[in-house]
mmCIF file of C-alpha atoms and ligand atoms in Angstrom:
data_model
loop_
_atom_site.group_PDB
_atom_site.id
_atom_site.type_symbol
_atom_site.label_atom_id
_atom_site.label_comp_id
_atom_site.label_asym_id
_atom_site.label_seq_id
_atom_site.Cartn_x
_atom_site.Cartn_y
_atom_site.Cartn_z
ATOM 1 C CA MET A 1 -3.775 15.202 28.960
ATOM 2 C CA THR A 2 -6.427 11.804 28.853
ATOM 3 C CA GLN A 3 -9.570 12.737 30.514
ATOM 4 C CA ASP A 4 -12.123 10.113 30.861
ATOM 5 C CA SER A 5 -15.772 11.797 30.585
ATOM 6 C CA SER A 6 -17.711 8.333 30.036
ATOM 7 C CA PRO A 7 -18.545 9.311 26.583
ATOM 8 C CA ASP A 8 -21.750 7.398 24.742
ATOM 9 C CA PRO A 9 -20.232 4.446 22.299
ATOM 10 C CA GLN A 10 -21.656 5.533 18.790
ATOM 11 C CA PRO A 11 -23.328 3.048 16.221
ATOM 12 C CA PRO A 12 -21.435 2.163 13.390
ATOM 13 C CA VAL A 13 -21.439 4.758 10.378
ATOM 14 C CA SER A 14 -24.110 3.192 7.989
ATOM 15 C CA HIS A 15 -24.389 6.162 5.831
ATOM 16 C CA ALA A 16 -22.469 8.686 3.687
ATOM 17 C CA PRO A 17 -20.080 9.651 6.813
ATOM 18 C CA LEU A 18 -20.257 13.508 7.355
ATOM 19 C CA ALA A 19 -17.210 15.734 8.792
ATOM 20 C CA GLY A 20 -16.078 19.848 8.508
ATOM 21 C CA VAL A 21 -14.821 22.337 10.458
ATOM 22 C CA ILE A 22 -15.709 24.385 12.887
ATOM 23 C CA GLY A 23 -14.667 27.830 14.034
ATOM 24 C CA TRP A 24 -16.090 31.614 14.860
ATOM 25 C CA PRO A 25 -16.285 32.934 12.252
ATOM 26 C CA ILE A 26 -15.852 30.259 9.981
ATOM 27 C CA ALA A 27 -17.260 31.965 6.983
ATOM 28 C CA HIS A 28 -13.591 32.136 5.545
ATOM 29 C CA SER A 29 -12.254 28.888 5.764
ATOM 30 C CA ARG A 30 -10.804 26.841 2.753
ATOM 31 C CA SER A 31 -11.370 23.475 4.068
ATOM 32 C CA PRO A 32 -14.894 22.509 2.744
ATOM 33 C CA LEU A 33 -13.839 23.699 -0.823
ATOM 34 C CA LEU A 34 -10.579 21.514 -0.651
ATOM 35 C CA HIS A 35 -12.372 18.517 1.029
ATOM 36 C CA GLY A 36 -15.124 18.868 -1.155
ATOM 37 C CA HIS A 37 -13.349 19.222 -4.078
ATOM 38 C CA TRP A 38 -11.534 15.591 -3.123
ATOM 39 C CA LEU A 39 -15.123 13.810 -2.255
ATOM 40 C CA GLN A 40 -15.847 14.827 -5.935
ATOM 41 C CA ARG A 41 -12.849 13.792 -7.421
ATOM 42 C CA TYR A 42 -12.619 10.138 -6.207
ATOM 43 C CA GLY A 43 -16.437 10.376 -6.529
ATOM 44 C CA LEU A 44 -16.814 9.441 -2.493
ATOM 45 C CA ALA A 45 -19.956 9.270 -0.570
ATOM 46 C CA GLY A 46 -19.811 12.028 2.006
ATOM 47 C CA HIS A 47 -19.821 15.800 3.076
ATOM 48 C CA TYR A 48 -18.009 18.181 4.360
ATOM 49 C CA ILE A 49 -19.419 21.394 5.761
ATOM 50 C CA PRO A 50 -18.413 24.526 7.847
ATOM 51 C CA ILE A 51 -20.214 24.461 11.344
ATOM 52 C CA PRO A 52 -20.217 27.959 13.255
ATOM 53 C CA VAL A 53 -19.267 26.980 16.586
ATOM 54 C CA ARG A 54 -19.492 30.033 19.713
ATOM 55 C CA PRO A 55 -16.713 29.101 22.183
ATOM 56 C CA GLU A 56 -19.249 28.972 24.756
ATOM 57 C CA ASN A 57 -20.893 26.073 23.034
ATOM 58 C CA LEU A 58 -18.123 24.070 21.918
ATOM 59 C CA ALA A 59 -17.998 21.066 24.340
ATOM 60 C CA GLU A 60 -21.456 20.695 23.756
ATOM 61 C CA VAL A 61 -21.099 20.688 19.942
ATOM 62 C CA LEU A 62 -18.567 18.323 20.113
ATOM 63 C CA ARG A 63 -20.438 15.599 22.180
ATOM 64 C CA THR A 64 -23.487 16.262 19.951
ATOM 65 C CA LEU A 65 -21.732 16.149 16.549
ATOM 66 C CA PRO A 66 -21.082 12.280 16.981
ATOM 67 C CA ARG A 67 -24.507 11.168 17.824
ATOM 68 C CA MET A 68 -25.747 13.374 14.464
ATOM 69 C CA GLY A 69 -23.387 11.203 12.294
ATOM 70 C CA PHE A 70 -20.173 12.945 11.990
ATOM 71 C CA VAL A 71 -16.688 11.185 11.934
ATOM 72 C CA GLY A 72 -14.745 13.680 12.408
ATOM 73 C CA VAL A 73 -13.928 17.642 12.412
ATOM 74 C CA ASN A 74 -11.194 20.024 11.731
ATOM 75 C CA VAL A 75 -10.512 22.992 14.128
ATOM 76 C CA THR A 76 -9.995 26.445 13.732
ATOM 77 C CA ILE A 77 -9.762 29.534 15.405
ATOM 78 C CA PRO A 78 -10.535 30.100 18.126
ATOM 79 C CA HIS A 79 -10.766 26.510 19.192
ATOM 80 C CA LYS A 80 -7.469 25.062 18.516
ATOM 81 C CA GLU A 81 -6.629 24.967 22.001
ATOM 82 C CA ALA A 82 -9.730 24.543 23.996
ATOM 83 C CA VAL A 83 -10.290 21.174 22.178
ATOM 84 C CA LEU A 84 -7.696 19.903 23.757
ATOM 85 C CA GLN A 85 -9.604 19.916 27.292
ATOM 86 C CA ILE A 86 -12.452 17.989 25.888
ATOM 87 C CA ALA A 87 -10.834 15.456 23.741
ATOM 88 C CA ASP A 88 -10.528 12.235 25.574
ATOM 89 C CA ILE A 89 -7.465 11.048 23.687
ATOM 90 C CA VAL A 90 -4.617 13.631 22.722
ATOM 91 C CA THR A 91 -1.984 13.246 20.896
ATOM 92 C CA ASP A 92 1.664 13.202 22.253
ATOM 93 C CA ARG A 93 1.855 16.476 19.556
ATOM 94 C CA ALA A 94 -0.838 17.569 19.855
ATOM 95 C CA ALA A 95 0.058 18.209 23.527
ATOM 96 C CA LEU A 96 3.693 19.443 22.799
ATOM 97 C CA ILE A 97 2.367 21.845 20.284
ATOM 98 C CA GLY A 98 -0.635 23.298 22.642
ATOM 99 C CA ALA A 99 -3.412 22.871 20.099
ATOM 100 C CA ALA A 100 -5.406 20.715 17.643
ATOM 101 C CA ASN A 101 -6.543 21.124 14.280
ATOM 102 C CA THR A 102 -7.902 17.218 13.475
ATOM 103 C CA LEU A 103 -10.522 15.361 15.838
ATOM 104 C CA ILE A 104 -11.469 11.886 14.913
ATOM 105 C CA PHE A 105 -14.754 10.756 16.646
ATOM 106 C CA ARG A 106 -14.302 7.119 17.112
ATOM 107 C CA GLU A 107 -16.857 4.733 17.624
ATOM 108 C CA ASP A 108 -16.632 3.906 21.041
ATOM 109 C CA GLY A 109 -17.354 7.650 21.604
ATOM 110 C CA LYS A 110 -14.291 8.869 22.216
ATOM 111 C CA ILE A 111 -12.461 11.977 20.569
ATOM 112 C CA HIS A 112 -9.589 11.531 19.416
ATOM 113 C CA ALA A 113 -7.577 14.932 18.644
ATOM 114 C CA ASP A 114 -4.366 15.278 16.745
ATOM 115 C CA ASN A 115 -2.213 18.152 15.127
ATOM 116 C CA THR A 116 -1.511 17.697 11.393
ATOM 117 C CA ASP A 117 -0.191 21.213 10.486
ATOM 118 C CA GLY A 118 3.582 20.132 10.909
ATOM 119 C CA TYR A 119 3.330 17.247 8.842
ATOM 120 C CA GLY A 120 1.423 19.650 6.428
ATOM 121 C CA PHE A 121 4.439 22.056 6.636
ATOM 122 C CA ILE A 122 6.895 19.396 6.406
ATOM 123 C CA ALA A 123 5.130 17.357 3.796
ATOM 124 C CA ASN A 124 4.892 20.630 1.920
ATOM 125 C CA LEU A 125 7.988 21.389 1.239
ATOM 126 C CA THR A 126 9.419 17.702 0.510
ATOM 127 C CA GLN A 127 6.826 17.936 -2.438
ATOM 128 C CA ASN A 128 8.085 21.476 -3.440
ATOM 129 C CA ALA A 129 11.674 21.444 -2.445
ATOM 130 C CA PRO A 130 12.545 17.992 -3.050
ATOM 131 C CA ASP A 131 16.471 18.542 -2.479
ATOM 132 C CA TRP A 132 15.985 20.171 0.904
ATOM 133 C CA CYS A 133 17.655 18.679 3.583
ATOM 134 C CA PRO A 134 16.608 19.880 7.273
ATOM 135 C CA ASP A 135 19.499 18.229 9.035
ATOM 136 C CA ARG A 136 22.021 19.930 6.923
ATOM 137 C CA GLY A 137 21.929 23.168 8.827
ATOM 138 C CA ALA A 138 20.247 25.638 11.199
ATOM 139 C CA ALA A 139 16.278 26.375 10.933
ATOM 140 C CA ALA A 140 15.219 29.884 11.645
ATOM 141 C CA VAL A 141 11.495 30.707 12.596
ATOM 142 C CA ILE A 142 10.249 33.906 12.322
ATOM 143 C CA GLY A 143 7.281 34.226 15.330
ATOM 144 C CA ALA A 144 5.951 32.090 18.286
ATOM 145 C CA GLY A 145 2.452 31.743 17.799
ATOM 146 C CA GLY A 146 0.165 28.687 17.955
ATOM 147 C CA ALA A 147 1.288 27.732 13.880
ATOM 148 C CA ALA A 148 4.686 28.639 15.021
ATOM 149 C CA ARG A 149 4.898 25.792 17.374
ATOM 150 C CA ALA A 150 4.006 23.182 14.636
ATOM 151 C CA VAL A 151 6.584 24.086 12.559
ATOM 152 C CA VAL A 152 9.284 24.072 15.451
ATOM 153 C CA ALA A 153 7.978 20.543 16.480
ATOM 154 C CA SER A 154 8.212 19.182 13.113
ATOM 155 C CA LEU A 155 11.313 21.020 12.109
ATOM 156 C CA LEU A 156 13.138 19.339 15.268
ATOM 157 C CA GLU A 157 11.459 16.003 14.551
ATOM 158 C CA SER A 158 13.138 16.450 11.132
ATOM 159 C CA GLY A 159 16.284 16.751 12.639
ATOM 160 C CA VAL A 160 17.134 20.208 12.332
ATOM 161 C CA PRO A 161 20.726 20.633 14.325
ATOM 162 C CA GLU A 162 19.602 24.049 15.669
ATOM 163 C CA LEU A 163 16.308 25.944 15.866
ATOM 164 C CA ARG A 164 16.748 29.522 15.847
ATOM 165 C CA ILE A 165 13.401 31.609 16.974
ATOM 166 C CA THR A 166 12.604 35.534 17.275
ATOM 167 C CA ASN A 167 8.920 36.635 18.389
ATOM 168 C CA ARG A 168 8.147 40.441 18.541
ATOM 169 C CA THR A 169 6.632 39.233 22.351
ATOM 170 C CA LYS A 170 9.746 37.400 23.427
ATOM 171 C CA LEU A 171 8.052 35.363 26.329
ATOM 172 C CA ARG A 172 6.604 33.176 23.499
ATOM 173 C CA ALA A 173 9.836 32.324 22.338
ATOM 174 C CA ASP A 174 11.088 31.762 25.604
ATOM 175 C CA GLN A 175 8.303 29.491 26.424
ATOM 176 C CA ILE A 176 9.214 27.873 23.365
ATOM 177 C CA LYS A 177 12.772 27.155 24.260
ATOM 178 C CA ASN A 178 12.148 26.124 27.413
ATOM 179 C CA GLU A 179 9.327 23.497 26.579
ATOM 180 C CA PHE A 180 11.054 22.119 23.242
ATOM 181 C CA GLY A 181 14.685 22.146 24.491
ATOM 182 C CA ALA A 182 17.974 22.628 24.217
ATOM 183 C CA LYS A 183 18.560 22.987 20.380
ATOM 184 C CA VAL A 184 16.419 26.276 20.444
ATOM 185 C CA VAL A 185 18.040 29.264 20.198
ATOM 186 C CA VAL A 186 16.131 32.753 20.816
ATOM 187 C CA TYR A 187 16.947 35.316 19.219
ATOM 188 C CA ASP A 188 15.839 39.296 20.177
ATOM 189 C CA TRP A 189 13.374 40.645 17.670
ATOM 190 C CA ALA A 190 15.325 43.312 16.679
ATOM 191 C CA GLN A 191 18.140 41.183 16.069
ATOM 192 C CA ALA A 192 16.187 39.274 13.812
ATOM 193 C CA GLY A 193 17.940 39.569 10.709
ATOM 194 C CA ASN A 194 21.398 37.959 12.328
ATOM 195 C CA MET A 195 19.413 35.214 13.096
ATOM 196 C CA LEU A 196 19.187 34.456 9.494
ATOM 197 C CA GLU A 197 23.314 34.239 9.075
ATOM 198 C CA GLY A 198 23.959 30.647 7.688
ATOM 199 C CA ALA A 199 21.003 29.358 8.024
ATOM 200 C CA THR A 200 19.849 26.843 5.538
ATOM 201 C CA THR A 201 16.063 26.937 6.239
ATOM 202 C CA VAL A 202 13.825 30.156 6.953
ATOM 203 C CA VAL A 203 10.532 30.218 7.944
ATOM 204 C CA ASN A 204 7.846 32.926 8.250
ATOM 205 C CA ALA A 205 5.443 31.807 10.888
ATOM 206 C CA THR A 206 3.844 35.063 11.812
ATOM 207 C CA SER A 207 0.297 36.945 10.081
ATOM 208 C CA MET A 208 2.605 39.575 8.696
ATOM 209 C CA GLY A 209 3.024 40.130 5.037
ATOM 210 C CA MET A 210 -1.051 38.610 4.976
ATOM 211 C CA THR A 211 -3.093 40.623 2.541
ATOM 212 C CA GLY A 212 -4.478 43.311 4.952
ATOM 213 C CA LYS A 213 -1.845 43.217 7.639
ATOM 214 C CA PRO A 214 1.575 44.735 8.369
ATOM 215 C CA ALA A 215 4.700 43.964 6.091
ATOM 216 C CA LEU A 216 7.294 41.671 7.544
ATOM 217 C CA ARG A 217 10.259 44.143 8.017
ATOM 218 C CA VAL A 218 13.348 41.529 8.798
ATOM 219 C CA PRO A 219 16.527 42.467 6.943
ATOM 220 C CA LEU A 220 17.038 39.840 4.498
ATOM 221 C CA ASP A 221 20.855 40.742 3.606
ATOM 222 C CA ALA A 222 21.927 37.840 5.643
ATOM 223 C CA LEU A 223 20.141 35.171 3.356
ATOM 224 C CA SER A 224 22.785 32.671 2.057
ATOM 225 C CA PRO A 225 21.606 31.753 -1.710
ATOM 226 C CA GLY A 226 20.416 28.141 -2.080
ATOM 227 C CA THR A 227 18.358 28.942 1.466
ATOM 228 C CA LEU A 228 15.221 27.667 1.608
ATOM 229 C CA VAL A 229 12.723 30.136 2.426
ATOM 230 C CA THR A 230 8.854 29.570 3.134
ATOM 231 C CA ASP A 231 6.310 31.802 4.289
ATOM 232 C CA LEU A 232 3.057 30.152 6.421
ATOM 233 C CA VAL A 233 1.016 33.117 4.521
ATOM 234 C CA TYR A 234 -0.530 32.345 1.773
ATOM 235 C CA THR A 235 -2.657 35.673 0.873
ATOM 236 C CA PRO A 236 -0.857 36.455 -1.160
ATOM 237 C CA LEU A 237 0.717 33.507 -2.557
ATOM 238 C CA MET A 238 3.800 34.895 -3.409
ATOM 239 C CA THR A 239 4.230 37.590 -0.335
ATOM 240 C CA ASP A 240 7.078 40.420 -0.252
ATOM 241 C CA PHE A 241 9.310 38.107 2.266
ATOM 242 C CA LEU A 242 9.269 35.138 -0.643
ATOM 243 C CA LEU A 243 9.886 37.730 -3.571
ATOM 244 C CA GLU A 244 12.797 39.124 -2.022
ATOM 245 C CA ALA A 245 13.983 35.650 -0.973
ATOM 246 C CA GLN A 246 13.647 34.557 -4.071
ATOM 247 C CA SER A 247 15.587 37.671 -5.551
ATOM 248 C CA ARG A 248 18.586 36.547 -3.525
ATOM 249 C CA GLY A 249 18.667 33.278 -5.081
ATOM 250 C CA CYS A 250 16.757 31.440 -2.430
ATOM 251 C CA GLN A 251 14.532 28.516 -2.942
ATOM 252 C CA VAL A 252 10.679 29.494 -2.269
ATOM 253 C CA VAL A 253 7.938 27.725 -1.097
ATOM 254 C CA ASP A 254 4.853 29.266 -0.712
ATOM 255 C CA GLY A 255 2.112 28.254 2.262
ATOM 256 C CA LEU A 256 -0.626 27.188 0.275
ATOM 257 C CA GLY A 257 0.859 23.434 0.579
ATOM 258 C CA MET A 258 0.912 23.534 4.252
ATOM 259 C CA LEU A 259 -3.115 24.247 3.682
ATOM 260 C CA LEU A 260 -3.474 21.135 1.687
ATOM 261 C CA HIS A 261 -1.372 18.500 3.012
ATOM 262 C CA GLN A 262 -2.463 19.375 6.610
ATOM 263 C CA ALA A 263 -5.766 18.115 5.595
ATOM 264 C CA ALA A 264 -5.129 14.934 3.926
ATOM 265 C CA PRO A 265 -4.885 12.788 7.482
ATOM 266 C CA GLY A 266 -8.478 13.711 8.344
ATOM 267 C CA PHE A 267 -9.659 12.981 4.933
ATOM 268 C CA GLU A 268 -7.822 9.623 4.297
ATOM 269 C CA ARG A 269 -9.861 8.669 8.441
ATOM 270 C CA TRP A 270 -12.762 10.015 7.863
ATOM 271 C CA PHE A 271 -13.383 9.356 3.951
ATOM 272 C CA GLY A 272 -11.360 6.289 3.729
ATOM 273 C CA ARG A 273 -9.015 7.198 1.080
ATOM 274 C CA ARG A 274 -5.531 8.745 0.702
ATOM 275 C CA PRO A 275 -6.408 11.822 -1.004
ATOM 276 C CA GLU A 276 -3.741 13.289 -3.854
ATOM 277 C CA VAL A 277 -2.437 17.235 -3.140
ATOM 278 C CA ASP A 278 -1.959 18.097 -6.492
ATOM 279 C CA GLU A 279 -1.894 21.301 -9.076
ATOM 280 C CA ALA A 280 -5.839 20.708 -9.763
ATOM 281 C CA LEU A 281 -6.177 20.730 -5.800
ATOM 282 C CA ARG A 282 -4.059 24.106 -5.825
ATOM 283 C CA GLN A 283 -6.382 25.287 -8.861
ATOM 284 C CA ALA A 284 -9.635 24.716 -6.732
ATOM 285 C CA VAL A 285 -8.829 26.452 -3.708
ATOM 286 C CA LEU A 286 -6.948 28.908 -4.843
HETATM 287 P P1 ATR B 1 -1.291 31.692 14.673
HETATM 288 O O1 ATR B 1 -2.132 30.097 15.342
HETATM 289 O O2 ATR B 1 -1.511 31.910 13.262
HETATM 290 O O3 ATR B 1 0.288 31.292 14.776
HETATM 291 P P2 ATR B 1 -1.066 33.284 16.784
HETATM 292 O O4 ATR B 1 -0.666 32.579 17.855
HETATM 293 O O5 ATR B 1 -2.117 34.678 17.156
HETATM 294 O O6 ATR B 1 -1.918 33.102 15.356
HETATM 295 O O7 ATR B 1 0.424 34.149 16.110
HETATM 296 C C1 ATR B 1 0.629 34.689 15.380
HETATM 297 C C2 ATR B 1 2.142 35.212 15.370
HETATM 298 O O8 ATR B 1 2.207 36.566 14.538
HETATM 299 C C3 ATR B 1 2.758 35.435 16.418
HETATM 300 O O9 ATR B 1 4.328 35.295 16.439
HETATM 301 C C4 ATR B 1 2.598 37.164 16.773
HETATM 302 O O10 ATR B 1 3.370 37.858 17.290
HETATM 303 P P3 ATR B 1 3.542 38.470 19.068
HETATM 304 O O11 ATR B 1 3.419 36.605 19.804
HETATM 305 O O12 ATR B 1 4.137 39.054 19.549
HETATM 306 O O13 ATR B 1 1.565 38.700 18.783
HETATM 307 C C5 ATR B 1 2.867 37.768 15.352
HETATM 308 N N1 ATR B 1 2.615 38.678 14.952
HETATM 309 C C6 ATR B 1 1.257 39.028 13.933
HETATM 310 N N2 ATR B 1 1.220 40.739 14.088
HETATM 311 C C7 ATR B 1 2.356 41.045 14.209
HETATM 312 C C8 ATR B 1 2.859 42.373 14.238
HETATM 313 N N3 ATR B 1 2.411 43.333 14.008
HETATM 314 N N4 ATR B 1 4.293 42.407 14.744
HETATM 315 C C9 ATR B 1 5.112 41.455 15.048
HETATM 316 N N5 ATR B 1 4.858 40.186 14.988
HETATM 317 C C10 ATR B 1 3.207 39.960 14.511
#
């Protein structure tokens, strides 16, 4: 998925690096808070700002930002898929997931697109459930949207022996099976509860349970105590899904850490320091 569009070479950065997040709308994004916290904490010269970009202006803006001194941007809704068509270099995992969330504007003028959501997902679990072993049993993923694709890619890469998936719109789950291979088993939405039987990792990758959205109504009776249960929704931090799993003796990890960890590779690349994800950062973002 590499396109060559004769990019203009950029002069080496000799000023405080600029980065940001592009989306439409963008006011809700917590990324400026998160990167701002790290910049301040490490005393680094640099700025990270929210940049509202209408879909029709995406390509023009992406070619202009490097000329303005930007070293890269995060990408959020609705541009995560469209940036793949504009980038000059797309990593294999971004191509497989079908979306990018981190762009690097290289000094040779090329736009490099990567997806760090899966990295953030795994890093969150590794940090908050250090005993979790993905290869110990089947993983069950509820949802088959863009976020779910990143979760599926990272779980398969981490060695889960079987990946079960269910989605209201079954076609999207079938597509994931077709693209990600034989370890993926699709369950009917009406049978979602059965998918949890014997699973050792369970993920809500839908937007259900988010403040203002419908509740997640998957029956959790089949959950075994000790199962690792996580939710990509982090508003509220403890969703009803996590609370019920916890009451059944499961180990639960909230979704905020995924947001924090997915930001780290971009920050390191743009500002030159690997940042830490810790309680101080969580509190700053909350
Ligand atoms: P994201 O990039 O956050 O994953 P998305 O691609 O729009 O966003 O995916 C949203 C996910 O939540 C999908 O799995 C969606 O199911 P559909 O593919 O059937 O739309 C799921 N979802 C959202 N609202 C839902 C609802 N009310 N009932 C069931 N699933 C829902």
